[in-house]
PDB file of C-alpha atoms in Angstrom:
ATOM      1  CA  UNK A 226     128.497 280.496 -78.124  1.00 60.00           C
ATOM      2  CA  UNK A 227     127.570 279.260 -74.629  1.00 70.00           C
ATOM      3  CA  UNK A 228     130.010 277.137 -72.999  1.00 72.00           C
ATOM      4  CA  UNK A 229     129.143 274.158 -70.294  1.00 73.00           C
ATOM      5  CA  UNK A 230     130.934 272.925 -67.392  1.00 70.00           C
ATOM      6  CA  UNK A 231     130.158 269.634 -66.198  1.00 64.00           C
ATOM      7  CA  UNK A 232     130.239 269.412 -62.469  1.00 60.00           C
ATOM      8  CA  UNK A 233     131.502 265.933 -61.414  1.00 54.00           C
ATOM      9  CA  UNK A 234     130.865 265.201 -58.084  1.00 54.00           C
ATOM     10  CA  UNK A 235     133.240 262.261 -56.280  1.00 55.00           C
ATOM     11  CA  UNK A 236     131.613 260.471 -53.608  1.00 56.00           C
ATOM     12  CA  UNK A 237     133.621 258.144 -51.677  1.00 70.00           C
ATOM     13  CA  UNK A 238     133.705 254.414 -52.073  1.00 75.00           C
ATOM     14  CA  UNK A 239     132.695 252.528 -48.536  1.00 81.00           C
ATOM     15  CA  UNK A 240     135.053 250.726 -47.164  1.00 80.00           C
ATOM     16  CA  UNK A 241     134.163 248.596 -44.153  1.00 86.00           C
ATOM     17  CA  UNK A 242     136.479 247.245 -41.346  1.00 85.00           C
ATOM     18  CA  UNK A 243     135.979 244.033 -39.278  1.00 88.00           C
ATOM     19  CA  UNK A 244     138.199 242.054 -36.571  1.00 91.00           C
ATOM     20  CA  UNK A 245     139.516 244.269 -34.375  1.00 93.00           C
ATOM     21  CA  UNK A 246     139.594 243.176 -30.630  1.00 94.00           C
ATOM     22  CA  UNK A 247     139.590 244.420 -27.458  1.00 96.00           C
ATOM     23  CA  UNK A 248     142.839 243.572 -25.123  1.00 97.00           C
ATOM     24  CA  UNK A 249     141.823 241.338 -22.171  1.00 98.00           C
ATOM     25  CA  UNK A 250     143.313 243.046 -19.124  1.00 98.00           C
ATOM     26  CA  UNK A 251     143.188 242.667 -15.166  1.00 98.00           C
ATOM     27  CA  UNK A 252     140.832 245.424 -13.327  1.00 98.00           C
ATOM     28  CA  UNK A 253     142.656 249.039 -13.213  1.00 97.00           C
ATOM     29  CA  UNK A 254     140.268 251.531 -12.846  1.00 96.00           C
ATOM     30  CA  UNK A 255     139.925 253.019 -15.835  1.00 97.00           C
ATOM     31  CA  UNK A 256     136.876 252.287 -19.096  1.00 98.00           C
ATOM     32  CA  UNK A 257     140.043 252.301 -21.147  1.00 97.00           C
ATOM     33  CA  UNK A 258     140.769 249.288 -23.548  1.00 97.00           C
ATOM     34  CA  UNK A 259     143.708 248.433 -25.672  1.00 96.00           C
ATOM     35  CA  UNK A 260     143.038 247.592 -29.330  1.00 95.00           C
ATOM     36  CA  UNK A 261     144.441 244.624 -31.429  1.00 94.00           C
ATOM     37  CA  UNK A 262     143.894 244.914 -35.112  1.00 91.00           C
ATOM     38  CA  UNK A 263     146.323 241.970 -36.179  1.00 90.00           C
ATOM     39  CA  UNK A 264     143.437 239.862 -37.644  1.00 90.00           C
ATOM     40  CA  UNK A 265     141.554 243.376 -39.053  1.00 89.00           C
ATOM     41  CA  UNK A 266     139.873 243.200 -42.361  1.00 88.00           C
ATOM     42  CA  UNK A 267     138.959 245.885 -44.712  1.00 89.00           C
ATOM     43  CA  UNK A 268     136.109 244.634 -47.475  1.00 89.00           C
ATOM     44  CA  UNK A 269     135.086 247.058 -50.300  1.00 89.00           C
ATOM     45  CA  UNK A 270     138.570 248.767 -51.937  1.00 90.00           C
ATOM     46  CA  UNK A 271     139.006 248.111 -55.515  1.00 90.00           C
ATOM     47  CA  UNK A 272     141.979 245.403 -56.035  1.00 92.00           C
ATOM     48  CA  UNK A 273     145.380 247.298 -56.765  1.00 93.00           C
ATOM     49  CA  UNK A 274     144.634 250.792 -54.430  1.00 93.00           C
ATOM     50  CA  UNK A 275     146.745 251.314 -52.085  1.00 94.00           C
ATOM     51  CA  UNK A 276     144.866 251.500 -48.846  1.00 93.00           C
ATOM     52  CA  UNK A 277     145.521 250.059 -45.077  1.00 91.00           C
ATOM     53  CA  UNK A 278     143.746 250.636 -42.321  1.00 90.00           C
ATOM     54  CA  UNK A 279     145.542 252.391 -39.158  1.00 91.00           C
ATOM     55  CA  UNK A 280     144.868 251.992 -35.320  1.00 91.00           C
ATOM     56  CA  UNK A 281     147.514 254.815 -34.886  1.00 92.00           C
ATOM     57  CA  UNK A 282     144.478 257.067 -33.172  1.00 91.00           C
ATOM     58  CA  UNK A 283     142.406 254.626 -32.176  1.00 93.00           C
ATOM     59  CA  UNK A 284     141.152 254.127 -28.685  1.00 95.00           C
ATOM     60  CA  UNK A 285     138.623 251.396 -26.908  1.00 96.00           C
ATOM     61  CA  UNK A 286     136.223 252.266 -24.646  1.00 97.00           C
ATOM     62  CA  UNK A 287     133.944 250.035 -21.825  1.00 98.00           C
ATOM     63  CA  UNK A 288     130.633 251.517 -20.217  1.00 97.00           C
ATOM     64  CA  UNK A 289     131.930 251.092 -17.112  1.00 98.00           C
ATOM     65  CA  UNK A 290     135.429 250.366 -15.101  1.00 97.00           C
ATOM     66  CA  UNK A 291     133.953 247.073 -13.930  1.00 97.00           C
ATOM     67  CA  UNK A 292     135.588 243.543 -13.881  1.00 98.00           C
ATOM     68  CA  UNK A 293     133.488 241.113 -16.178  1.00 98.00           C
ATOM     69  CA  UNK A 294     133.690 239.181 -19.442  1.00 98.00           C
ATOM     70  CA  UNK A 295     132.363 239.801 -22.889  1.00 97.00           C
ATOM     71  CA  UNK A 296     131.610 243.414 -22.065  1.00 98.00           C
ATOM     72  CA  UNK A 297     131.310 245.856 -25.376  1.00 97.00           C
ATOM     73  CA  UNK A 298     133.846 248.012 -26.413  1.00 97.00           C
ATOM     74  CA  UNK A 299     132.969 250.804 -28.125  1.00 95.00           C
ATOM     75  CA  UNK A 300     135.767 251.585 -30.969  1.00 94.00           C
ATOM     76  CA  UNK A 301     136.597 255.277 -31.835  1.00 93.00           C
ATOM     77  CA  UNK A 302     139.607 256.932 -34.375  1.00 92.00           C
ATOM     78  CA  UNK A 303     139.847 254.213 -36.504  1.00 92.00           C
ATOM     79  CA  UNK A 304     141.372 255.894 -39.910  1.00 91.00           C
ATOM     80  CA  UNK A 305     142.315 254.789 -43.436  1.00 92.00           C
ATOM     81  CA  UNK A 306     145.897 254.820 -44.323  1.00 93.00           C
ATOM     82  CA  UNK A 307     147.827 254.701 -47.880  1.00 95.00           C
ATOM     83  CA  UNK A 308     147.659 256.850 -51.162  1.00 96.00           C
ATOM     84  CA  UNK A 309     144.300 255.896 -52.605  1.00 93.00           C
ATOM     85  CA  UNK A 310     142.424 256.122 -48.551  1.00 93.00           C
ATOM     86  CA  UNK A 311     141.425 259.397 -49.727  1.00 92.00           C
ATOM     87  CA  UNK A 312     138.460 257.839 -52.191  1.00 91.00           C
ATOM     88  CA  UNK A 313     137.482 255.866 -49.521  1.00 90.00           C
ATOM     89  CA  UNK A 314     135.187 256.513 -46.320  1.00 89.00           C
ATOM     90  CA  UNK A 315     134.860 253.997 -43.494  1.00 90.00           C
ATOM     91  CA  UNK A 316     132.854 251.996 -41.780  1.00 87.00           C
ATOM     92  CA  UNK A 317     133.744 250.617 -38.209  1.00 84.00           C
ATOM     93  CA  UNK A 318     131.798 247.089 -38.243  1.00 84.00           C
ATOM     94  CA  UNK A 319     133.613 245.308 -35.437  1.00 84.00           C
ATOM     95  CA  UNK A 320     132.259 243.989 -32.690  1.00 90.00           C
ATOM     96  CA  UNK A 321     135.036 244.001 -30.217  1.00 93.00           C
ATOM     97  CA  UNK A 322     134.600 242.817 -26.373  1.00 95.00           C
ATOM     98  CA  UNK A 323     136.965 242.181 -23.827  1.00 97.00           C
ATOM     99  CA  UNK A 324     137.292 240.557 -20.651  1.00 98.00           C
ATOM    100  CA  UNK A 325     138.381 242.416 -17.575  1.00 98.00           C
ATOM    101  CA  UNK A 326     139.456 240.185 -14.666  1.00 98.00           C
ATOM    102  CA  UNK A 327     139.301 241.353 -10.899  1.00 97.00           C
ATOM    103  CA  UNK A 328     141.941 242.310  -9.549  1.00 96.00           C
ATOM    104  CA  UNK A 329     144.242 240.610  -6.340  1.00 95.00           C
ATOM    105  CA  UNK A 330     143.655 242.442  -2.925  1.00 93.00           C
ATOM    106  CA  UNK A 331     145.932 241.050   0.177  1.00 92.00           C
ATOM    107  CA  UNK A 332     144.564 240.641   3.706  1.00 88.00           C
ATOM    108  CA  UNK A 333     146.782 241.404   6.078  1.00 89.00           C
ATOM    109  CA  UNK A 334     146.454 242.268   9.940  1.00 90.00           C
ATOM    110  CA  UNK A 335     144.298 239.086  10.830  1.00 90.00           C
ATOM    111  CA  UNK A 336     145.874 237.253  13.601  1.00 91.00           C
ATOM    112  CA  UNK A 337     145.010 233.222  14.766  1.00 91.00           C
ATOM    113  CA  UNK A 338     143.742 233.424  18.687  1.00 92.00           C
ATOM    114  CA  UNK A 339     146.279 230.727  20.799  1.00 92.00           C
ATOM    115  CA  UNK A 340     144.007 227.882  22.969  1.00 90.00           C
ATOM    116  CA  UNK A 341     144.511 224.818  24.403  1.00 91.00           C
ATOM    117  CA  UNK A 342     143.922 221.757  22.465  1.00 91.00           C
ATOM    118  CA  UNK A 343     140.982 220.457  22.306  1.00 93.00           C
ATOM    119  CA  UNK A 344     140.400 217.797  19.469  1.00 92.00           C
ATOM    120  CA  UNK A 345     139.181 219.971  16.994  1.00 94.00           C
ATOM    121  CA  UNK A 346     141.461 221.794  13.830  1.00 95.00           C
ATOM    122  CA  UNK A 347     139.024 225.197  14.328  1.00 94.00           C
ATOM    123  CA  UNK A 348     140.955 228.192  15.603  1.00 93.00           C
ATOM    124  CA  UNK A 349     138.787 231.334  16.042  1.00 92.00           C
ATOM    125  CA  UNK A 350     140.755 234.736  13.721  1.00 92.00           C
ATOM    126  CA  UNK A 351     141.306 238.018  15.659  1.00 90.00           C
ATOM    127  CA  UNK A 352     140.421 240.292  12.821  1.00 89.00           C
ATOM    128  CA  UNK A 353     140.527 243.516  14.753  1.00 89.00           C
ATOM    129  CA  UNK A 354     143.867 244.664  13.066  1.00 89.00           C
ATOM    130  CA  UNK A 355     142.711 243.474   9.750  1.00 88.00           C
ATOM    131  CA  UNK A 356     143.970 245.837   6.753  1.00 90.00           C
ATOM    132  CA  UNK A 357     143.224 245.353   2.689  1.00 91.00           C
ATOM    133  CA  UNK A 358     146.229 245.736   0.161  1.00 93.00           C
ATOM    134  CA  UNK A 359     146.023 246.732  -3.300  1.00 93.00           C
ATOM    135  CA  UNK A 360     143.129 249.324  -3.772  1.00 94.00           C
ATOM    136  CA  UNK A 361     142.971 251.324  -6.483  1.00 93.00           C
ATOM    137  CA  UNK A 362     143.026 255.330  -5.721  1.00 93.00           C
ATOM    138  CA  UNK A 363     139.212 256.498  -6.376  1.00 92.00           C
ATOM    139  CA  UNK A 364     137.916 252.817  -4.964  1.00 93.00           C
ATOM    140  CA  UNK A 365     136.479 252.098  -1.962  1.00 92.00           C
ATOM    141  CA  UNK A 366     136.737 248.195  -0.459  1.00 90.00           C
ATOM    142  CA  UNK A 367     136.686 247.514   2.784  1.00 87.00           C
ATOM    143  CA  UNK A 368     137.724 243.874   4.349  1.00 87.00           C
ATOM    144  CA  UNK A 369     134.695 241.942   5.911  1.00 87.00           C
ATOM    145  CA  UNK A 370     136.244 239.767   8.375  1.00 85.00           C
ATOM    146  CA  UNK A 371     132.786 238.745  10.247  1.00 85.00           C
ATOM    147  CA  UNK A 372     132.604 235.229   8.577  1.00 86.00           C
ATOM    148  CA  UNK A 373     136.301 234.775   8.743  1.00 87.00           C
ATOM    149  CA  UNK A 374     137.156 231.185  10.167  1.00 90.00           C
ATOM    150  CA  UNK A 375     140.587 229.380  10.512  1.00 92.00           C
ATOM    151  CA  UNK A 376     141.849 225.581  10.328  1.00 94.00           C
ATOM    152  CA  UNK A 377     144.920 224.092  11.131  1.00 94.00           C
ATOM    153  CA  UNK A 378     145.611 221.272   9.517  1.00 93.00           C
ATOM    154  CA  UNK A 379     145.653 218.518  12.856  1.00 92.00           C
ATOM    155  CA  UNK A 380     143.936 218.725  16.153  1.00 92.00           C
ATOM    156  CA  UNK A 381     147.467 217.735  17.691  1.00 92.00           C
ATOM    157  CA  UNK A 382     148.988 220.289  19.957  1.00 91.00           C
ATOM    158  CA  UNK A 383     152.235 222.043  18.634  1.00 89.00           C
ATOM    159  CA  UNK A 384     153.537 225.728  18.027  1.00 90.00           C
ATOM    160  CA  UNK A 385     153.956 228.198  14.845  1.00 90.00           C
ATOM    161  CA  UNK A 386     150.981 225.961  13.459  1.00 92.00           C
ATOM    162  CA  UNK A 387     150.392 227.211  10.034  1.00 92.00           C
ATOM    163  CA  UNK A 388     146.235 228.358   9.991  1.00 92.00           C
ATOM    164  CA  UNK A 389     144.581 228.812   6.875  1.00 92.00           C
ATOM    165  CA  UNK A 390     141.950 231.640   7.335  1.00 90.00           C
ATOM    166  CA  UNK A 391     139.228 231.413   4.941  1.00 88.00           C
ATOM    167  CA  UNK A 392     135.307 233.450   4.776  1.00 83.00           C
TER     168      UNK A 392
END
């Protein structure tokens, strides 16, 4: 007698996930982007398996450090979680993008020139000492003080005017 074996072959059900975000954030350097999956979907497990889907490993990544909005994220380590994820493979269909916001330098070093009144609320800004606060390690921004122009607020004489340095 011959016997047969009958090879079965499991192929994994797809399973598709949708609705995670990226994190909007202020500028910092890095193409780094936190992930939100609170309002993550998974579409295609059969009802009653047990199977969740897991940012645990998951990371979020720009093109490019860049401030800007709407830029792409690109999603990586997404995973399947629970004791029936093994039957399952997975399919990242999000569309995630986040906005990066610039971040706050601080001026410093820019000086008002004293001069005698006369009529006007334009005071012309010594910028010689001027100095730029807050850049990231790796960037390079420099202050550009040649359009720099101040205002006081009255054309009347006093001292200790406040001058409000704008350009």
């Amino acid at each position: 007698t011959v016997g047969f074996v009958t090879l079965v072959l499991m192929v994994p059900l797809a399973i598709t996930s949708t609705g995670i975000t990226g994190v909007d954030r202020v500028y910092d350097g890095t193409t780094a982007v936190a992930l939100n999956g609170s309002a993550a979907t998974l579409a295609g497990a059969l009802a009653g398996d047990a199977v969740t889907l897991s940012l645990a490993g998951a990371s979020g990544t720009m093109a490019d450090k860049n401030a800007g909005t709407n830029k792409p994220v690109a999603i990586a380590g997404v995973a399947l979680a629970g004791a029936d994820a093994v039957n399952y493979s997975l399919t990242e269909a999000s569309t995630a993008t986040v906005n990066i916001a610039a971040a706050s330098l601080q001026a410093g070093g820019i000086r008002a020139v004293n001069r005698v009144v006369d009529g006007t609320t334009v005071v012309q800004i010594d910028a010689s000492g001027a100095t730029v606060a807050g850049v990231l390690p790796g960037d390079n921004v420099v202050l550009d003080p040649s359009g720099a122009v101040g205002a006081v607020s009255s054309p009347d004489p006093g001292l200790a005017k406040a001058v409000l340095v704008s350009g």
